[in-house]
mmCIF file of C-alpha atoms in Angstrom:
data_model
loop_
_atom_site.group_PDB
_atom_site.id
_atom_site.type_symbol
_atom_site.label_atom_id
_atom_site.label_comp_id
_atom_site.label_asym_id
_atom_site.label_seq_id
_atom_site.Cartn_x
_atom_site.Cartn_y
_atom_site.Cartn_z
ATOM 1 C CA MET A 190 -12.435 20.002 -8.217
ATOM 2 C CA MET A 191 -10.111 19.549 -5.266
ATOM 3 C CA LYS A 192 -8.022 22.665 -4.695
ATOM 4 C CA LYS A 193 -4.281 22.531 -5.439
ATOM 5 C CA ARG A 194 -3.204 22.823 -1.796
ATOM 6 C CA THR A 195 -5.394 19.882 -0.832
ATOM 7 C CA ARG A 196 -3.993 17.748 -3.647
ATOM 8 C CA HIS A 197 -0.485 18.500 -2.415
ATOM 9 C CA MET A 198 -1.446 17.642 1.152
ATOM 10 C CA LEU A 199 -2.945 14.330 0.036
ATOM 11 C CA ILE A 200 0.196 13.315 -1.809
ATOM 12 C CA GLY A 201 2.222 13.825 1.348
ATOM 13 C CA LEU A 202 -0.353 12.042 3.457
ATOM 14 C CA LEU A 203 -0.785 8.947 1.318
ATOM 15 C CA ILE A 204 2.223 6.954 2.507
ATOM 16 C CA ALA A 205 1.412 7.700 6.121
ATOM 17 C CA ILE A 206 -2.091 6.339 5.711
ATOM 18 C CA GLY A 207 -1.468 3.831 3.006
ATOM 19 C CA ALA A 208 0.053 4.801 -0.309
ATOM 20 C CA ILE A 209 2.459 7.258 -1.970
ATOM 21 C CA ALA A 210 4.769 9.952 -0.653
ATOM 22 C CA THR A 211 6.189 13.205 -1.880
ATOM 23 C CA VAL A 212 9.765 13.638 -2.981
ATOM 24 C CA ASN A 213 9.835 17.029 -1.272
ATOM 25 C CA ALA A 214 9.367 15.375 2.108
ATOM 26 C CA GLN A 215 10.891 16.208 5.429
ATOM 27 C CA VAL A 216 14.452 14.888 5.758
ATOM 28 C CA ILE A 217 15.863 13.736 9.067
ATOM 29 C CA ARG A 218 19.128 12.104 9.977
ATOM 30 C CA GLN A 219 18.691 8.486 10.980
ATOM 31 C CA THR A 220 20.416 7.380 14.193
ATOM 32 C CA ASN A 221 20.895 4.174 16.129
ATOM 33 C CA ARG A 222 18.233 5.218 18.609
ATOM 34 C CA GLY A 223 15.835 2.717 17.072
ATOM 35 C CA ASN A 224 18.176 -0.163 17.858
ATOM 36 C CA MET A 225 18.240 0.874 21.502
ATOM 37 C CA GLU A 226 14.547 1.439 22.128
ATOM 38 C CA HIS A 227 13.678 -2.217 22.532
ATOM 39 C CA GLN A 228 16.219 -2.636 25.338
ATOM 40 C CA ASN A 229 14.354 -0.278 27.644
ATOM 41 C CA PRO A 230 10.686 -0.273 26.629
ATOM 42 C CA VAL A 231 8.339 2.012 28.493
ATOM 43 C CA SER A 232 7.183 0.344 31.703
ATOM 44 C CA GLU A 233 4.247 2.578 32.629
ATOM 45 C CA TRP A 234 0.801 2.255 31.064
ATOM 46 C CA ASP A 235 0.918 4.714 28.145
ATOM 47 C CA LYS A 236 -1.914 3.366 25.982
ATOM 48 C CA THR A 237 -4.710 5.323 24.360
ATOM 49 C CA PHE A 238 -7.258 3.093 26.120
ATOM 50 C CA PRO A 239 -7.849 2.229 29.799
ATOM 51 C CA LYS A 240 -6.250 -0.811 31.397
ATOM 52 C CA SER A 241 -8.576 -3.745 31.983
ATOM 53 C CA ASP A 242 -8.872 -5.315 35.428
ATOM 54 C CA LYS A 243 -9.675 -8.656 33.753
ATOM 55 C CA VAL A 244 -6.284 -9.037 32.101
ATOM 56 C CA ASN A 245 -2.637 -9.325 33.150
ATOM 57 C CA HIS A 246 -0.256 -7.250 31.038
ATOM 58 C CA ARG A 247 3.500 -7.161 30.502
ATOM 59 C CA LYS A 248 6.078 -6.257 27.856
ATOM 60 C CA VAL A 249 7.739 -9.025 25.851
ATOM 61 C CA SER A 250 10.119 -9.191 22.895
ATOM 62 C CA PHE A 251 11.028 -11.653 20.155
ATOM 63 C CA LYS A 252 13.067 -11.678 16.949
ATOM 64 C CA ASN A 253 11.944 -12.109 13.369
ATOM 65 C CA ARG A 254 13.968 -14.111 10.874
ATOM 66 C CA TYR A 255 15.868 -10.986 9.837
ATOM 67 C CA GLY A 256 17.187 -10.687 13.377
ATOM 68 C CA ILE A 257 15.119 -7.602 14.197
ATOM 69 C CA THR A 258 13.836 -7.494 17.769
ATOM 70 C CA LEU A 259 10.118 -6.776 18.010
ATOM 71 C CA VAL A 260 8.670 -5.372 21.221
ATOM 72 C CA ALA A 261 5.122 -6.306 22.128
ATOM 73 C CA ASP A 262 2.479 -6.058 24.834
ATOM 74 C CA LEU A 263 1.304 -9.427 26.129
ATOM 75 C CA TYR A 264 -2.269 -9.650 27.431
ATOM 76 C CA VAL A 265 -3.251 -12.754 29.403
ATOM 77 C CA PRO A 266 -6.720 -13.476 30.840
ATOM 78 C CA LYS A 267 -6.622 -13.438 34.634
ATOM 79 C CA ASN A 268 -7.071 -16.806 36.320
ATOM 80 C CA ALA A 269 -6.481 -18.581 32.986
ATOM 81 C CA THR A 270 -5.688 -22.286 33.172
ATOM 82 C CA GLY A 271 -4.528 -24.834 30.656
ATOM 83 C CA LYS A 272 -3.371 -24.178 27.114
ATOM 84 C CA LEU A 273 -5.074 -21.140 25.599
ATOM 85 C CA PRO A 274 -5.909 -20.087 22.054
ATOM 86 C CA ALA A 275 -3.722 -17.149 21.079
ATOM 87 C CA ILE A 276 -3.926 -14.114 18.810
ATOM 88 C CA ALA A 277 -1.254 -11.761 17.413
ATOM 89 C CA VAL A 278 -2.381 -8.230 16.501
ATOM 90 C CA SER A 279 -0.795 -5.324 14.628
ATOM 91 C CA GLY A 280 -1.767 -2.121 12.814
ATOM 92 C CA PRO A 281 -2.933 0.349 11.693
ATOM 93 C CA PHE A 282 -0.326 1.409 9.135
ATOM 94 C CA GLY A 283 1.795 4.030 10.886
ATOM 95 C CA ALA A 284 0.361 3.389 14.347
ATOM 96 C CA VAL A 285 1.967 1.774 17.400
ATOM 97 C CA LYS A 286 0.873 -1.020 19.722
ATOM 98 C CA GLU A 287 -0.329 1.474 22.311
ATOM 99 C CA GLN A 288 -3.158 2.434 19.969
ATOM 100 C CA ALA A 289 -5.700 0.273 18.122
ATOM 101 C CA SER A 290 -3.795 -3.025 18.095
ATOM 102 C CA GLY A 291 -3.406 -2.951 21.858
ATOM 103 C CA LEU A 292 -7.098 -2.199 22.272
ATOM 104 C CA TYR A 293 -7.988 -5.220 20.124
ATOM 105 C CA ALA A 294 -5.479 -7.464 21.916
ATOM 106 C CA GLN A 295 -6.733 -6.504 25.369
ATOM 107 C CA ALA A 296 -10.360 -6.946 24.319
ATOM 108 C CA MET A 297 -9.623 -10.445 23.007
ATOM 109 C CA ALA A 298 -7.749 -11.319 26.204
ATOM 110 C CA GLU A 299 -10.839 -10.301 28.166
ATOM 111 C CA ARG A 300 -12.656 -12.902 26.064
ATOM 112 C CA GLY A 301 -10.258 -15.723 26.892
ATOM 113 C CA PHE A 302 -7.472 -15.453 24.302
ATOM 114 C CA LEU A 303 -3.823 -14.938 25.153
ATOM 115 C CA SER A 304 -3.012 -11.973 22.930
ATOM 116 C CA VAL A 305 0.040 -10.042 21.827
ATOM 117 C CA ALA A 306 0.100 -6.613 20.151
ATOM 118 C CA PHE A 307 3.448 -5.829 18.531
ATOM 119 C CA ASP A 308 5.247 -2.881 17.004
ATOM 120 C CA PRO A 309 6.348 -3.804 13.462
ATOM 121 C CA SER A 310 10.016 -3.735 12.480
ATOM 122 C CA TYR A 311 11.601 -0.272 12.321
ATOM 123 C CA THR A 312 8.777 1.362 14.279
ATOM 124 C CA GLY A 313 7.682 2.123 17.829
ATOM 125 C CA GLU A 314 9.742 0.345 20.469
ATOM 126 C CA SER A 315 10.857 -2.360 18.045
ATOM 127 C CA ALA A 316 14.358 -2.331 16.594
ATOM 128 C CA GLY A 317 15.622 -1.868 13.050
ATOM 129 C CA THR A 318 17.453 0.886 11.202
ATOM 130 C CA PRO A 319 17.001 2.999 9.233
ATOM 131 C CA ARG A 320 13.851 3.908 11.087
ATOM 132 C CA TYR A 321 10.356 3.996 9.620
ATOM 133 C CA VAL A 322 10.844 1.517 6.779
ATOM 134 C CA ALA A 323 7.819 -0.403 5.488
ATOM 135 C CA SER A 324 8.316 -3.631 3.526
ATOM 136 C CA PRO A 325 5.835 -6.110 2.028
ATOM 137 C CA ASP A 326 8.141 -8.975 2.976
ATOM 138 C CA ILE A 327 9.391 -7.900 6.396
ATOM 139 C CA ASN A 328 6.002 -6.696 7.624
ATOM 140 C CA THR A 329 4.405 -9.990 6.622
ATOM 141 C CA GLU A 330 7.288 -11.783 8.342
ATOM 142 C CA ASP A 331 6.583 -9.814 11.523
ATOM 143 C CA PHE A 332 3.263 -11.658 11.836
ATOM 144 C CA SER A 333 4.983 -15.019 11.433
ATOM 145 C CA ALA A 334 7.573 -14.000 14.030
ATOM 146 C CA ALA A 335 4.711 -13.317 16.442
ATOM 147 C CA VAL A 336 3.365 -16.792 15.628
ATOM 148 C CA ASP A 337 6.838 -18.191 16.438
ATOM 149 C CA PHE A 338 6.659 -16.488 19.835
ATOM 150 C CA LEU A 339 3.143 -17.694 20.569
ATOM 151 C CA SER A 340 3.876 -21.248 19.402
ATOM 152 C CA LEU A 341 6.618 -21.567 22.030
ATOM 153 C CA HIS A 342 4.730 -19.889 24.883
ATOM 154 C CA ASP A 343 3.995 -22.199 27.824
ATOM 155 C CA MET A 344 0.360 -21.074 28.062
ATOM 156 C CA VAL A 345 -0.468 -21.381 24.347
ATOM 157 C CA ASP A 346 -1.868 -24.268 22.341
ATOM 158 C CA PRO A 347 0.238 -23.996 19.139
ATOM 159 C CA GLU A 348 -2.573 -25.526 17.104
ATOM 160 C CA ARG A 349 -4.919 -22.665 18.033
ATOM 161 C CA ILE A 350 -3.209 -19.476 16.852
ATOM 162 C CA GLY A 351 -4.890 -16.657 14.926
ATOM 163 C CA ILE A 352 -3.952 -13.141 13.844
ATOM 164 C CA VAL A 353 -5.652 -9.754 13.547
ATOM 165 C CA GLY A 354 -4.448 -7.044 11.174
ATOM 166 C CA ILE A 355 -5.883 -3.532 11.234
ATOM 167 C CA CYS A 356 -5.802 -1.095 8.297
ATOM 168 C CA GLY A 357 -2.585 -1.694 6.298
ATOM 169 C CA TRP A 358 -1.729 -4.610 8.553
ATOM 170 C CA GLY A 359 -4.987 -6.208 7.467
ATOM 171 C CA GLY A 360 -3.423 -6.792 4.067
ATOM 172 C CA PHE A 361 -0.223 -8.121 5.651
ATOM 173 C CA ALA A 362 -2.326 -10.446 7.817
ATOM 174 C CA VAL A 363 -4.064 -11.891 4.755
ATOM 175 C CA ASN A 364 -0.668 -12.304 3.084
ATOM 176 C CA ALA A 365 0.673 -14.043 6.188
ATOM 177 C CA ALA A 366 -2.321 -16.400 6.135
ATOM 178 C CA ALA A 367 -1.464 -17.316 2.547
ATOM 179 C CA ASN A 368 2.114 -18.165 3.536
ATOM 180 C CA ASP A 369 2.039 -19.442 7.137
ATOM 181 C CA THR A 370 0.031 -22.639 7.577
ATOM 182 C CA ARG A 371 0.330 -22.393 11.373
ATOM 183 C CA ILE A 372 -2.192 -19.526 11.274
ATOM 184 C CA LYS A 373 -5.570 -21.171 11.704
ATOM 185 C CA ALA A 374 -7.764 -18.042 11.511
ATOM 186 C CA THR A 375 -7.267 -14.452 10.348
ATOM 187 C CA VAL A 376 -9.248 -11.263 10.930
ATOM 188 C CA ALA A 377 -8.563 -8.177 8.806
ATOM 189 C CA SER A 378 -10.313 -5.094 10.160
ATOM 190 C CA THR A 379 -10.831 -1.966 8.030
ATOM 191 C CA MET A 380 -8.059 -3.287 5.771
ATOM 192 C CA TYR A 381 -5.885 -1.644 3.148
ATOM 193 C CA ASP A 382 -4.151 -3.536 0.330
ATOM 194 C CA MET A 383 -0.891 -1.612 0.585
ATOM 195 C CA SER A 384 0.487 -2.871 -2.721
ATOM 196 C CA ARG A 385 -2.629 -1.888 -4.632
ATOM 197 C CA VAL A 386 -3.004 1.560 -3.129
ATOM 198 C CA THR A 387 0.699 2.326 -3.599
ATOM 199 C CA ALA A 388 0.864 1.139 -7.213
ATOM 200 C CA ASN A 389 -2.578 2.316 -8.308
ATOM 201 C CA GLY A 390 -3.405 5.203 -5.997
ATOM 202 C CA TYR A 391 -6.689 5.615 -4.163
ATOM 203 C CA PHE A 392 -9.624 4.151 -6.054
ATOM 204 C CA ASP A 393 -7.186 2.857 -8.722
ATOM 205 C CA SER A 394 -6.677 6.342 -10.135
ATOM 206 C CA MET A 395 -3.100 5.829 -11.398
ATOM 207 C CA ASP A 396 -2.276 4.429 -14.841
ATOM 208 C CA ALA A 397 1.061 3.052 -16.114
ATOM 209 C CA ASP A 398 2.357 6.491 -17.087
ATOM 210 C CA LYS A 399 1.645 7.888 -13.626
ATOM 211 C CA ARG A 400 3.310 4.847 -12.041
ATOM 212 C CA TYR A 401 6.386 5.386 -14.175
ATOM 213 C CA ALA A 402 6.559 9.041 -13.180
ATOM 214 C CA PHE A 403 6.188 8.100 -9.530
ATOM 215 C CA ARG A 404 8.934 5.453 -9.768
ATOM 216 C CA LYS A 405 11.166 8.038 -11.416
ATOM 217 C CA GLN A 406 10.584 10.482 -8.566
ATOM 218 C CA LEU A 407 11.276 7.847 -5.919
ATOM 219 C CA ASN A 408 14.484 6.668 -7.580
ATOM 220 C CA GLU A 409 15.684 10.229 -7.871
ATOM 221 C CA GLN A 410 15.007 10.507 -4.147
ATOM 222 C CA ARG A 411 17.178 7.422 -3.574
ATOM 223 C CA THR A 412 20.067 9.235 -5.237
ATOM 224 C CA VAL A 413 19.502 12.269 -3.037
ATOM 225 C CA ASP A 414 19.358 10.100 0.086
ATOM 226 C CA ALA A 415 22.518 8.228 -0.895
ATOM 227 C CA ARG A 416 24.380 11.481 -1.560
ATOM 228 C CA ASN A 417 23.291 13.124 1.677
ATOM 229 C CA GLY A 418 23.448 10.102 3.947
ATOM 230 C CA VAL A 419 19.953 10.883 5.243
ATOM 231 C CA TYR A 420 16.515 9.486 4.500
ATOM 232 C CA ALA A 421 13.553 11.531 3.412
ATOM 233 C CA LEU A 422 10.370 10.964 5.361
ATOM 234 C CA ALA A 423 6.970 11.312 3.758
ATOM 235 C CA GLY A 424 5.324 13.271 6.548
ATOM 236 C CA GLY A 425 2.507 12.156 8.795
ATOM 237 C CA VAL A 426 -1.021 13.450 9.140
ATOM 238 C CA PRO A 427 -0.885 17.255 8.642
ATOM 239 C CA ASP A 428 -0.936 19.536 11.658
ATOM 240 C CA VAL A 429 -3.486 21.844 10.068
ATOM 241 C CA LEU A 430 -6.279 20.688 7.791
ATOM 242 C CA PRO A 431 -7.517 22.898 4.959
ATOM 243 C CA ASP A 432 -11.240 23.470 4.930
ATOM 244 C CA ASP A 433 -11.639 21.467 1.718
ATOM 245 C CA ALA A 434 -9.826 18.353 2.971
ATOM 246 C CA PRO A 435 -11.642 15.134 2.006
ATOM 247 C CA GLN A 436 -13.678 13.565 4.788
ATOM 248 C CA PHE A 437 -11.394 10.540 5.153
ATOM 249 C CA VAL A 438 -8.402 12.846 5.750
ATOM 250 C CA LYS A 439 -10.415 14.586 8.464
ATOM 251 C CA ASP A 440 -11.136 11.164 9.942
ATOM 252 C CA TYR A 441 -7.405 10.387 10.180
ATOM 253 C CA TYR A 442 -6.792 13.777 11.759
ATOM 254 C CA ALA A 443 -9.524 13.151 14.323
ATOM 255 C CA TYR A 444 -7.783 9.965 15.413
ATOM 256 C CA TYR A 445 -4.054 10.699 15.259
ATOM 257 C CA LYS A 446 -3.980 14.414 16.062
ATOM 258 C CA THR A 447 -6.426 14.591 18.959
ATOM 259 C CA PRO A 448 -6.430 13.054 22.446
ATOM 260 C CA ARG A 449 -8.679 10.302 21.085
ATOM 261 C CA GLY A 450 -5.790 8.415 19.434
ATOM 262 C CA TYR A 451 -2.704 10.569 19.980
ATOM 263 C CA HIS A 452 0.494 8.712 20.808
ATOM 264 C CA ARG A 453 3.920 10.307 20.675
ATOM 265 C CA ARG A 454 5.590 7.301 18.981
ATOM 266 C CA SER A 455 3.070 7.023 16.152
ATOM 267 C CA LEU A 456 4.603 7.599 12.711
ATOM 268 C CA ASN A 457 1.384 9.150 11.483
ATOM 269 C CA LEU A 458 1.631 11.789 14.179
ATOM 270 C CA ASN A 459 5.224 12.649 13.296
ATOM 271 C CA GLY A 460 7.462 12.414 10.213
ATOM 272 C CA GLY A 461 5.786 9.433 8.620
ATOM 273 C CA TRP A 462 7.381 6.563 6.710
ATOM 274 C CA ASN A 463 10.656 6.472 4.824
ATOM 275 C CA THR A 464 9.639 7.938 1.441
ATOM 276 C CA THR A 465 11.324 5.319 -0.737
ATOM 277 C CA SER A 466 9.553 2.465 1.068
ATOM 278 C CA SER A 467 6.890 2.878 -1.607
ATOM 279 C CA LEU A 468 9.141 1.333 -4.251
ATOM 280 C CA SER A 469 8.922 -2.202 -2.908
ATOM 281 C CA PHE A 470 5.131 -2.118 -2.655
ATOM 282 C CA MET A 471 4.788 -1.093 -6.273
ATOM 283 C CA ASN A 472 6.450 -4.291 -7.522
ATOM 284 C CA PHE A 473 5.360 -6.848 -4.908
ATOM 285 C CA PRO A 474 1.575 -7.393 -4.765
ATOM 286 C CA ILE A 475 0.974 -8.798 -1.294
ATOM 287 C CA LEU A 476 -2.338 -10.491 -2.079
ATOM 288 C CA ALA A 477 -1.168 -12.430 -5.139
ATOM 289 C CA TYR A 478 -1.810 -15.764 -3.426
ATOM 290 C CA ALA A 479 -4.911 -14.874 -1.420
ATOM 291 C CA GLY A 480 -6.820 -17.342 -3.579
ATOM 292 C CA GLU A 481 -4.816 -20.194 -2.067
ATOM 293 C CA ILE A 482 -5.657 -19.517 1.587
ATOM 294 C CA ARG A 483 -7.216 -22.631 3.132
ATOM 295 C CA SER A 484 -7.559 -21.355 6.710
ATOM 296 C CA ALA A 485 -10.467 -19.226 7.922
ATOM 297 C CA VAL A 486 -10.592 -15.502 7.136
ATOM 298 C CA LEU A 487 -12.962 -12.804 8.385
ATOM 299 C CA LEU A 488 -12.884 -9.374 6.719
ATOM 300 C CA VAL A 489 -14.551 -6.579 8.708
ATOM 301 C CA HIS A 490 -15.208 -3.139 7.282
ATOM 302 C CA GLY A 491 -17.300 -0.080 8.048
ATOM 303 C CA GLU A 492 -20.147 0.757 5.700
ATOM 304 C CA LYS A 493 -18.977 4.348 5.195
ATOM 305 C CA ALA A 494 -15.229 3.679 5.035
ATOM 306 C CA HIS A 495 -13.422 5.073 1.988
ATOM 307 C CA SER A 496 -11.328 1.874 2.064
ATOM 308 C CA ARG A 497 -14.261 -0.539 1.954
ATOM 309 C CA TYR A 498 -13.464 -1.652 -1.595
ATOM 310 C CA PHE A 499 -10.237 -3.306 -0.405
ATOM 311 C CA SER A 500 -12.130 -5.805 1.746
ATOM 312 C CA GLU A 501 -14.867 -6.352 -0.807
ATOM 313 C CA ASP A 502 -12.424 -7.072 -3.629
ATOM 314 C CA THR A 503 -10.190 -9.224 -1.436
ATOM 315 C CA PHE A 504 -13.174 -11.270 -0.317
ATOM 316 C CA GLY A 505 -13.874 -12.057 -3.962
ATOM 317 C CA LYS A 506 -10.458 -13.718 -4.188
ATOM 318 C CA LEU A 507 -10.865 -15.967 -1.154
ATOM 319 C CA PRO A 508 -11.875 -19.593 -1.750
ATOM 320 C CA GLY A 509 -13.821 -21.983 0.435
ATOM 321 C CA ASP A 510 -16.759 -21.766 2.800
ATOM 322 C CA ASN A 511 -14.690 -20.625 5.809
ATOM 323 C CA LYS A 512 -14.370 -17.027 4.559
ATOM 324 C CA GLU A 513 -16.649 -14.174 5.675
ATOM 325 C CA LEU A 514 -17.149 -10.498 4.863
ATOM 326 C CA MET A 515 -18.849 -8.367 7.502
ATOM 327 C CA ILE A 516 -19.880 -4.804 6.611
ATOM 328 C CA VAL A 517 -20.731 -2.962 9.831
ATOM 329 C CA PRO A 518 -23.570 -0.454 9.297
ATOM 330 C CA GLY A 519 -22.456 3.136 9.774
ATOM 331 C CA PRO A 520 -18.723 3.358 10.674
ATOM 332 C CA ASN A 521 -16.027 5.073 8.646
ATOM 333 C CA HIS A 522 -12.476 3.747 8.298
ATOM 334 C CA THR A 523 -11.052 4.968 11.606
ATOM 335 C CA ASP A 524 -14.157 4.177 13.662
ATOM 336 C CA LEU A 525 -13.003 0.544 13.664
ATOM 337 C CA TYR A 526 -9.705 1.614 15.235
ATOM 338 C CA ASP A 527 -11.122 2.396 18.645
ATOM 339 C CA ARG A 528 -14.885 2.784 18.847
ATOM 340 C CA THR A 529 -15.824 -0.150 21.025
ATOM 341 C CA ASP A 530 -19.498 0.537 20.378
ATOM 342 C CA VAL A 531 -19.089 -0.382 16.698
ATOM 343 C CA ILE A 532 -16.095 -2.759 16.591
ATOM 344 C CA PRO A 533 -17.821 -6.173 16.334
ATOM 345 C CA PHE A 534 -15.859 -7.904 19.089
ATOM 346 C CA ASP A 535 -18.673 -10.407 19.656
ATOM 347 C CA LYS A 536 -18.457 -11.469 16.018
ATOM 348 C CA ILE A 537 -14.652 -11.622 16.119
ATOM 349 C CA GLN A 538 -14.800 -13.731 19.281
ATOM 350 C CA ALA A 539 -17.333 -16.103 17.746
ATOM 351 C CA PHE A 540 -15.189 -16.425 14.616
ATOM 352 C CA PHE A 541 -12.070 -17.320 16.608
ATOM 353 C CA ASN A 542 -14.007 -19.640 18.912
ATOM 354 C CA LYS A 543 -15.207 -21.519 15.835
ATOM 355 C CA TYR A 544 -11.874 -21.851 14.082
ATOM 356 C CA LEU A 545 -9.445 -21.999 17.004
ATOM 357 C CA LYS A 546 -11.018 -24.977 18.682
#
């Protein structure tokens, strides 16, 4: 049986990596700093991966339909001519564009796609207050806002736009594909279904009584936040791991808390998400209309990932003969964040070449 301290650590970790948060979370005062960050984004190369000499890079920004300014990194193949196919990338849940999404975007630009990796609303260099809010609606909208930007770009063919979502943004990408008919092809890599994991817990371990108790805790936290004028944060990946931490928690630690994936703006490194963000995910299942997606979808997951069941079950909902599930032999969940030796970029390129033509 998992020791009590590890159970407590997991509860605090869940929202940061894809599910529920504690009520006894760290509390910080929210400021307007988040609204200012997008005005002066970092100009130097501060990614967790090396800069490619095959790609031109610059910062860009665009607004979503809620008026929130999103800041992104634009990657353009050098010596590109004509109208290009384009890809928008985001994720993992609690990461920033300088991490995995930027790696994916740059890799796809090396392969001929104009690509943009963006910070979701309320996070990273993007605007929005209070900070560190997650929303099934707004985070899906962020993908469509990126499609708006790409559709109007002078170098992009608006009929050849795809998206890539990593981890929790894999689920948002699938949801965006169900809603936005301009998206011609979608890749979800090592995906989480954020609604399912928040409402049901990992491996569907929560029943209706546990959900009710969790809702009660979160609504009590809303009262506390309203009284104090501050917002409780759920906490990111723990600074110190107990010896009996589950392997997947160790995997998150190995990415976010070591030089491998460390980035100072990552939520998972710091205070984590706004605790009460979980409420909206419990009542709004993001994959309710996955069965109506007509465009192409590729789900990629590692064989040894604890989250593999999300892709497998989602694939069962997808109709048509333009849907694929690829299980990569060997990798765990976070290996598909940054391990270029196992991320199937050749397969992803072939998929987009086929459906963005």
